[in-house]
Each structure stands twice: as structure tokens, then as C-alpha cells.
Amino acid sequence: MTVTHTQMPSTDHGHAGLAGETRSEWTKFRSVRSTWICLFIILLAGIGLSVLLTFIQAARWSQSSLQERATFDPVAFSQSGHFISQLVVGILGAMIITSEYSTGLIRTTLATVPKRYTVMAAKKIVIAVVILVIGEVTAFASFFAAQIILTAHGGTELPAGASIVTQVKSASIPVVTIMSPGVLQAVVLSGVYLVLLSILALGLGFIIRSTAGAISIYVGILLVLPIILNFFPSGFKNSVEPYMPSNLGIAMVVTTTRTTDWAGVLLTPWVAVLVLAIYAAVFLLAGLWFLQRRDA
């Protein structure tokens, strides 16, 4: 007599599927040479450009105009390398999916994992974790390197609550520590900014399916839209400007908001995070909609 043991089906397919697909996506992501090139550029450009610009600013502080002194923010300035990093992050975010469409690998992926939202979730986890790590390393390294340069050029830490007049009249360029008010938050949010941009780009990749197309639209959103906005009436421009993705990034890292240059232009840091997160979610949900309804 043969006894047949029937194994009950697992009710945890979703979690097992997501974990397995995430491991698969990580393997694919790290096995591509361009991934490491992009990550290296994020580090090199993020830190290198910040160091270079900080050195130039520190060297010419005594010749700086009153306006330049009034608007100088030692934290935001230390993150200026993100101008390049944000572009590379978008390339990575888009290519993690568009490269599969260009090679046809996406058909194999979707055949292996029929639940398409699992594929998107796995890719989102991989790109978000990788960019969070590389973004925070870049942000903190840039910050500490910049403060070392400022200190080497005679920079001094201004008293807490110092007025903008004090900063303008100071013979020394301002320096901050990581424990100065708002600084740690700003540096951390600098990395978060890159994460949200990578998710936005991922959504674009699912929508467009073309590397060139997705990157072009991504660059247009970041760099071209603010230029186009300048041609609109000032009332409309001033209302929309704080919600531009690039200005949201600035809002996350600026700690000196008491000058007229930033007044009314930037949202508060956490509101900026929320708005950019909404943008990323909208693009990601749109990408999921297209993924569910179009053939590979």
C-alpha cells in the first residue's frame, strides 16, 4: 500500500517570488559593466565637482560680492556635485528596465515571473537600495571634504542663529559641522533626493521602453522645464517654480533660507521630499499600468 503525501501549496508565493526576483535583478544589475561605470561617475563627479567648486569659492571669498556672501550655504554648496550625479542616477534608473526591452530579455523575465508587478517591485528595490548607499556615501564624503577645504582656507563656524549681516561682514568663509542645526538632515536628504529620482526614472523606463527616449524625457524634466518656465508670466512662474524637481532637490539640502534669493522659491525640506515622492509614485504607477497592458 502506498501512502501519498500531498504537500499543501504555500500561501507565501508573493514574498518568495519577490525575494527570488530581487536576487535575480541584483545579479543582472551588477553583472553589467555600465552599472559600475555609472556608479563610479556618481562618486567621482559628486565628490570631485563639489570639492572643486568649494575650493574655488573658498579661494575667492575675499573678492566675493555681498550678494554671493549672503547666499552662500556651506551645506548646499558641498552637494553641488549632484548636478552631475542626478543625471547619471536617471540613466541607471531607466536602463535597469529599458536595456531588457532593447535586448528582448524582458520576455524571458516576464515568462519566469508572470506577476508583472513583482518584476517592477524587484527592480525598484534594487535601484533604490543601490542609489541610497552610493548617494549617502557621496553626500557625506562631499560634505566632509568641503568643510575640510573651507577650514583650510580660514573658514570659521558662525555662532548659532547668526544673522545674514554677520555672514556678509565676516572675513572668514562660513563652516559648519555635521551636528550644526539642520546639517545632518540636509546631508541625508541629499542621498534621498537621488533615490527618488532613480525611481522616477525607473517609471519613465517602463513607460517609454527606450533608453534614449526615457533619458531624454528625464533630462527634459530636470533641466529643460525650468528654462521653459521662464517664458511664462511671473505669477505663474513663481507659483510653479518651487515644485520643479531640481528646486525640490535644492530645498532638501539648503540650510540658509533667510536670504531673499530663496524666500518663496523653496518648499520646506520634508514637503519637498513628499512632493518628489509623489512625482516618483505617479511615474511608477503609470509605468505599472503600461507594463500590465502592453505586450513585451
Short mmCIF file of C-alpha atoms in Angstrom, two decimals:
data_model
loop_
_atom_site.label_atom_id
_atom_site.label_comp_id
_atom_site.label_asym_id
_atom_site.label_seq_id
_atom_site.Cartn_x
_atom_site.Cartn_y
_atom_site.Cartn_z
CA MET A 1 0.00 0.00 0.00
CA THR A 2 1.43 3.31 -1.00
CA VAL A 3 0.77 6.38 1.03
CA THR A 4 0.78 9.57 -0.97
CA HIS A 5 1.79 12.70 0.87
CA THR A 6 0.18 15.76 -0.59
CA GLN A 7 2.03 18.99 0.09
CA MET A 8 -0.25 21.91 0.62
CA PRO A 9 0.58 24.89 -1.61
CA SER A 10 2.36 27.73 0.10
CA THR A 11 0.39 30.85 0.74
CA ASP A 12 3.51 32.96 0.67
CA HIS A 13 4.18 32.95 -3.06
CA GLY A 14 4.22 36.73 -3.22
CA HIS A 15 7.01 37.14 -0.70
CA ALA A 16 9.03 34.19 -2.06
CA GLY A 17 8.57 35.44 -5.60
CA LEU A 18 9.62 38.96 -4.71
CA ALA A 19 12.70 37.78 -2.82
CA GLY A 20 13.77 35.49 -5.63
CA GLU A 21 13.14 38.08 -8.31
CA THR A 22 15.02 40.71 -6.30
CA ARG A 23 18.05 38.42 -6.13
CA SER A 24 17.76 37.83 -9.86
CA GLU A 25 17.52 41.56 -10.58
CA TRP A 26 20.53 42.23 -8.38
CA THR A 27 22.53 39.61 -10.27
CA LYS A 28 21.59 41.17 -13.61
CA PHE A 29 22.23 44.69 -12.33
CA ARG A 30 25.74 44.03 -11.01
CA SER A 31 26.81 41.88 -13.94
CA VAL A 32 26.60 44.77 -16.40
CA ARG A 33 29.79 46.80 -16.79
CA SER A 34 27.91 50.05 -17.45
CA THR A 35 26.37 49.80 -13.96
CA TRP A 36 29.76 50.07 -12.30
CA ILE A 37 30.84 52.83 -14.67
CA CYS A 38 27.75 54.86 -13.76
CA LEU A 39 28.26 54.27 -10.03
CA PHE A 40 31.89 55.34 -10.35
CA ILE A 41 30.82 58.51 -12.17
CA ILE A 42 28.30 59.30 -9.44
CA LEU A 43 31.06 59.05 -6.83
CA LEU A 44 33.73 60.79 -8.88
CA ALA A 45 31.55 63.60 -10.21
CA GLY A 46 29.58 64.02 -7.00
CA ILE A 47 32.62 64.34 -4.77
CA GLY A 48 35.05 65.78 -7.32
CA LEU A 49 32.81 68.59 -8.56
CA SER A 50 31.83 69.53 -5.01
CA VAL A 51 35.48 69.67 -3.95
CA LEU A 52 36.48 71.72 -7.00
CA LEU A 53 33.70 74.29 -6.64
CA THR A 54 34.22 74.56 -2.89
CA PHE A 55 37.94 75.16 -3.40
CA ILE A 56 37.24 77.90 -5.95
CA GLN A 57 34.67 79.58 -3.72
CA ALA A 58 36.93 79.44 -0.67
CA ALA A 59 39.92 80.81 -2.57
CA ARG A 60 37.97 83.85 -3.82
CA TRP A 61 35.90 84.54 -0.70
CA SER A 62 37.67 87.84 -0.02
CA GLN A 63 36.73 89.03 -3.52
CA SER A 64 33.14 87.76 -3.33
CA SER A 65 30.33 90.27 -3.65
CA LEU A 66 27.94 90.94 -0.78
CA GLN A 67 25.26 89.03 -2.69
CA GLU A 68 27.50 85.98 -3.06
CA ARG A 69 28.35 86.04 0.63
CA ALA A 70 24.73 86.45 1.63
CA THR A 71 23.57 83.44 -0.40
CA PHE A 72 26.48 81.11 0.40
CA ASP A 73 25.33 77.91 2.09
CA PRO A 74 28.23 75.64 3.16
CA VAL A 75 25.96 72.58 3.17
CA ALA A 76 24.17 73.08 -0.14
CA PHE A 77 27.45 74.12 -1.77
CA SER A 78 29.07 70.87 -0.62
CA GLN A 79 26.37 68.96 -2.52
CA SER A 80 26.78 70.84 -5.80
CA GLY A 81 28.24 67.73 -7.43
CA HIS A 82 24.72 66.35 -7.54
CA PHE A 83 24.19 68.41 -10.69
CA ILE A 84 26.04 65.62 -12.49
CA SER A 85 25.05 62.77 -10.18
CA GLN A 86 21.33 63.35 -10.69
CA LEU A 87 21.75 62.84 -14.43
CA VAL A 88 23.68 59.59 -14.04
CA VAL A 89 21.17 58.32 -11.49
CA GLY A 90 18.44 58.84 -14.09
CA ILE A 91 20.42 56.84 -16.63
CA LEU A 92 20.76 53.93 -14.19
CA GLY A 93 17.13 54.07 -13.16
CA ALA A 94 15.91 53.96 -16.75
CA MET A 95 18.42 51.42 -18.05
CA ILE A 96 17.58 48.79 -15.44
CA ILE A 97 14.42 48.15 -17.48
CA THR A 98 14.99 49.68 -20.93
CA SER A 99 18.09 47.54 -21.50
CA GLU A 100 15.90 44.45 -21.15
CA TYR A 101 13.46 45.76 -23.73
CA SER A 102 16.27 46.54 -26.17
CA THR A 103 17.77 43.04 -25.88
CA GLY A 104 14.47 41.16 -25.65
CA LEU A 105 15.41 39.77 -22.23
CA ILE A 106 12.20 41.22 -20.82
CA ARG A 107 10.23 38.38 -22.48
CA THR A 108 12.22 35.82 -20.53
CA THR A 109 11.82 37.81 -17.33
CA LEU A 110 8.05 38.08 -17.68
CA ALA A 111 7.75 34.41 -18.63
CA THR A 112 9.64 33.46 -15.48
CA VAL A 113 7.71 35.86 -13.26
CA PRO A 114 4.14 36.10 -14.57
CA LYS A 115 3.12 38.66 -11.94
CA ARG A 116 4.43 41.77 -13.60
CA TYR A 117 4.15 43.99 -10.56
CA THR A 118 6.67 41.67 -8.87
CA VAL A 119 9.18 42.45 -11.62
CA MET A 120 8.69 46.17 -11.12
CA ALA A 121 8.89 45.89 -7.33
CA ALA A 122 12.14 43.92 -7.53
CA LYS A 123 13.73 46.43 -9.87
CA LYS A 124 12.58 49.28 -7.64
CA ILE A 125 14.12 47.64 -4.57
CA VAL A 126 17.44 47.05 -6.30
CA ILE A 127 17.80 50.54 -7.76
CA ALA A 128 16.58 52.24 -4.57
CA VAL A 129 18.97 50.37 -2.27
CA VAL A 130 21.97 50.80 -4.56
CA ILE A 131 21.36 54.51 -5.09
CA LEU A 132 20.66 55.06 -1.39
CA VAL A 133 24.04 53.57 -0.48
CA ILE A 134 26.02 55.32 -3.22
CA GLY A 135 24.07 58.56 -2.71
CA GLU A 136 24.69 58.72 1.03
CA VAL A 137 28.37 57.84 0.64
CA THR A 138 28.71 60.60 -1.95
CA ALA A 139 26.74 63.11 0.13
CA PHE A 140 28.68 62.58 3.35
CA ALA A 141 32.07 62.38 1.62
CA SER A 142 31.32 65.59 -0.29
CA PHE A 143 30.19 67.35 2.87
CA PHE A 144 33.23 66.45 4.97
CA ALA A 145 35.65 67.15 2.11
CA ALA A 146 34.08 70.57 1.55
CA GLN A 147 34.25 71.53 5.21
CA ILE A 148 37.92 70.49 5.36
CA ILE A 149 38.65 72.73 2.37
CA LEU A 150 36.73 75.66 3.88
CA THR A 151 38.55 75.25 7.20
CA ALA A 152 41.91 75.07 5.42
CA HIS A 153 41.10 78.44 3.84
CA GLY A 154 40.49 80.06 7.20
CA GLY A 155 36.80 79.24 7.48
CA THR A 156 35.12 79.58 10.86
CA GLU A 157 31.85 78.31 12.27
CA LEU A 158 29.36 81.13 12.76
CA PRO A 159 27.51 81.32 16.09
CA ALA A 160 24.13 79.60 16.18
CA GLY A 161 21.44 81.97 14.96
CA ALA A 162 23.94 84.36 13.41
CA SER A 163 22.27 86.93 11.18
CA ILE A 164 22.87 87.25 7.48
CA VAL A 165 24.64 90.55 8.22
CA THR A 166 27.20 88.64 10.28
CA GLN A 167 27.84 86.26 7.39
CA VAL A 168 28.19 89.09 4.87
CA LYS A 169 30.62 91.05 7.02
CA SER A 170 32.66 88.04 8.11
CA ALA A 171 36.19 87.96 6.76
CA SER A 172 36.13 84.16 7.00
CA ILE A 173 34.04 81.84 4.90
CA PRO A 174 31.37 80.04 6.97
CA VAL A 175 31.96 76.44 8.05
CA VAL A 176 29.50 74.02 9.65
CA THR A 177 29.78 70.69 11.44
CA ILE A 178 27.58 67.66 10.89
CA MET A 179 25.87 68.45 14.22
CA SER A 180 25.08 72.06 13.33
CA PRO A 181 21.32 72.74 13.16
CA GLY A 182 19.74 71.14 10.10
CA VAL A 183 23.01 69.87 8.64
CA LEU A 184 22.67 66.12 9.25
CA GLN A 185 19.15 66.18 7.86
CA ALA A 186 20.27 68.08 4.76
CA VAL A 187 23.11 65.66 4.01
CA VAL A 188 20.89 62.61 4.48
CA LEU A 189 18.16 64.09 2.29
CA SER A 190 20.77 64.74 -0.39
CA GLY A 191 21.05 60.97 -0.83
CA VAL A 192 17.27 60.53 -0.58
CA TYR A 193 16.88 63.01 -3.44
CA LEU A 194 18.90 60.74 -5.71
CA VAL A 195 16.86 57.70 -4.67
CA LEU A 196 13.57 59.38 -5.55
CA LEU A 197 14.97 60.49 -8.91
CA SER A 198 16.08 56.94 -9.70
CA ILE A 199 12.55 55.64 -9.00
CA LEU A 200 11.08 58.38 -11.17
CA ALA A 201 13.45 57.38 -13.98
CA LEU A 202 12.53 53.72 -13.50
CA GLY A 203 8.89 54.62 -14.02
CA LEU A 204 9.82 56.51 -17.17
CA GLY A 205 11.71 53.47 -18.40
CA PHE A 206 8.65 51.27 -18.03
CA ILE A 207 6.52 53.85 -19.84
CA ILE A 208 8.85 54.68 -22.75
CA ARG A 209 10.74 51.34 -23.05
CA SER A 210 13.54 53.14 -24.89
CA THR A 211 16.78 54.11 -23.17
CA ALA A 212 17.30 57.20 -25.33
CA GLY A 213 13.67 58.26 -25.03
CA ALA A 214 13.44 57.77 -21.28
CA ILE A 215 16.71 59.59 -20.61
CA SER A 216 15.73 62.46 -22.93
CA ILE A 217 12.45 62.99 -21.12
CA TYR A 218 14.18 62.67 -17.74
CA VAL A 219 16.73 65.34 -18.66
CA GLY A 220 13.93 67.49 -20.03
CA ILE A 221 12.06 67.29 -16.72
CA LEU A 222 15.15 68.19 -14.71
CA LEU A 223 16.84 70.79 -16.88
CA VAL A 224 14.59 71.93 -19.73
CA LEU A 225 11.31 72.51 -17.89
CA PRO A 226 12.84 75.17 -15.58
CA ILE A 227 14.11 77.04 -18.66
CA ILE A 228 10.73 76.86 -20.39
CA LEU A 229 9.09 78.10 -17.19
CA ASN A 230 10.98 81.39 -17.51
CA PHE A 231 8.90 82.27 -20.59
CA PHE A 232 5.62 82.18 -18.65
CA PRO A 233 4.12 85.15 -16.77
CA SER A 234 5.88 85.82 -13.48
CA GLY A 235 2.81 84.98 -11.40
CA PHE A 236 2.52 81.50 -12.90
CA LYS A 237 6.29 81.02 -12.85
CA ASN A 238 6.57 81.90 -9.16
CA SER A 239 3.72 79.55 -8.29
CA VAL A 240 5.14 76.56 -10.16
CA GLU A 241 8.88 77.08 -9.62
CA PRO A 242 9.05 75.62 -6.08
CA TYR A 243 7.64 72.35 -7.43
CA MET A 244 10.23 71.81 -10.14
CA PRO A 245 12.19 68.60 -9.34
CA SER A 246 15.53 70.41 -9.39
CA ASN A 247 14.27 73.02 -6.91
CA LEU A 248 12.90 70.25 -4.72
CA GLY A 249 16.43 68.87 -4.55
CA ILE A 250 17.79 72.26 -3.54
CA ALA A 251 15.08 72.61 -0.91
CA MET A 252 16.21 69.35 0.68
CA VAL A 253 19.82 70.47 1.20
CA VAL A 254 19.64 74.23 1.78
CA THR A 255 20.09 75.27 5.40
CA THR A 256 20.45 79.03 4.85
CA THR A 257 16.97 80.10 3.76
CA ARG A 258 16.94 83.52 5.34
CA THR A 259 18.06 85.34 2.19
CA THR A 260 15.73 86.93 -0.33
CA ASP A 261 17.17 84.68 -3.06
CA TRP A 262 15.48 81.62 -1.56
CA ALA A 263 12.44 83.29 0.01
CA GLY A 264 9.27 82.00 -1.61
CA VAL A 265 11.21 79.83 -4.07
CA LEU A 266 11.81 76.73 -1.98
CA LEU A 267 9.48 74.46 -0.05
CA THR A 268 10.44 73.18 3.38
CA PRO A 269 12.71 70.09 3.22
CA TRP A 270 10.15 67.45 4.17
CA VAL A 271 7.43 68.94 2.00
CA ALA A 272 9.93 68.80 -0.87
CA VAL A 273 10.57 65.12 -0.11
CA LEU A 274 6.83 64.44 -0.12
CA VAL A 275 6.25 66.23 -3.43
CA LEU A 276 9.14 64.44 -5.18
CA ALA A 277 7.95 61.12 -3.73
CA ILE A 278 4.52 61.80 -5.23
CA TYR A 279 6.12 62.52 -8.61
CA ALA A 280 8.09 59.26 -8.42
CA ALA A 281 4.97 57.31 -7.40
CA VAL A 282 2.93 58.77 -10.26
CA PHE A 283 5.54 57.78 -12.86
CA LEU A 284 5.95 54.35 -11.28
CA LEU A 285 2.20 53.68 -11.23
CA ALA A 286 1.93 54.86 -14.83
CA GLY A 287 4.77 52.51 -15.71
CA LEU A 288 2.97 49.64 -13.98
CA TRP A 289 -0.21 50.44 -15.90
CA PHE A 290 1.65 50.22 -19.21
CA LEU A 291 3.53 47.09 -18.08
CA GLN A 292 0.27 45.30 -17.27
CA ARG A 293 -1.45 46.24 -20.52
CA ARG A 294 1.23 46.04 -23.20
CA ASP A 295 2.95 43.00 -24.63
CA ALA A 296 6.68 42.67 -24.11
#
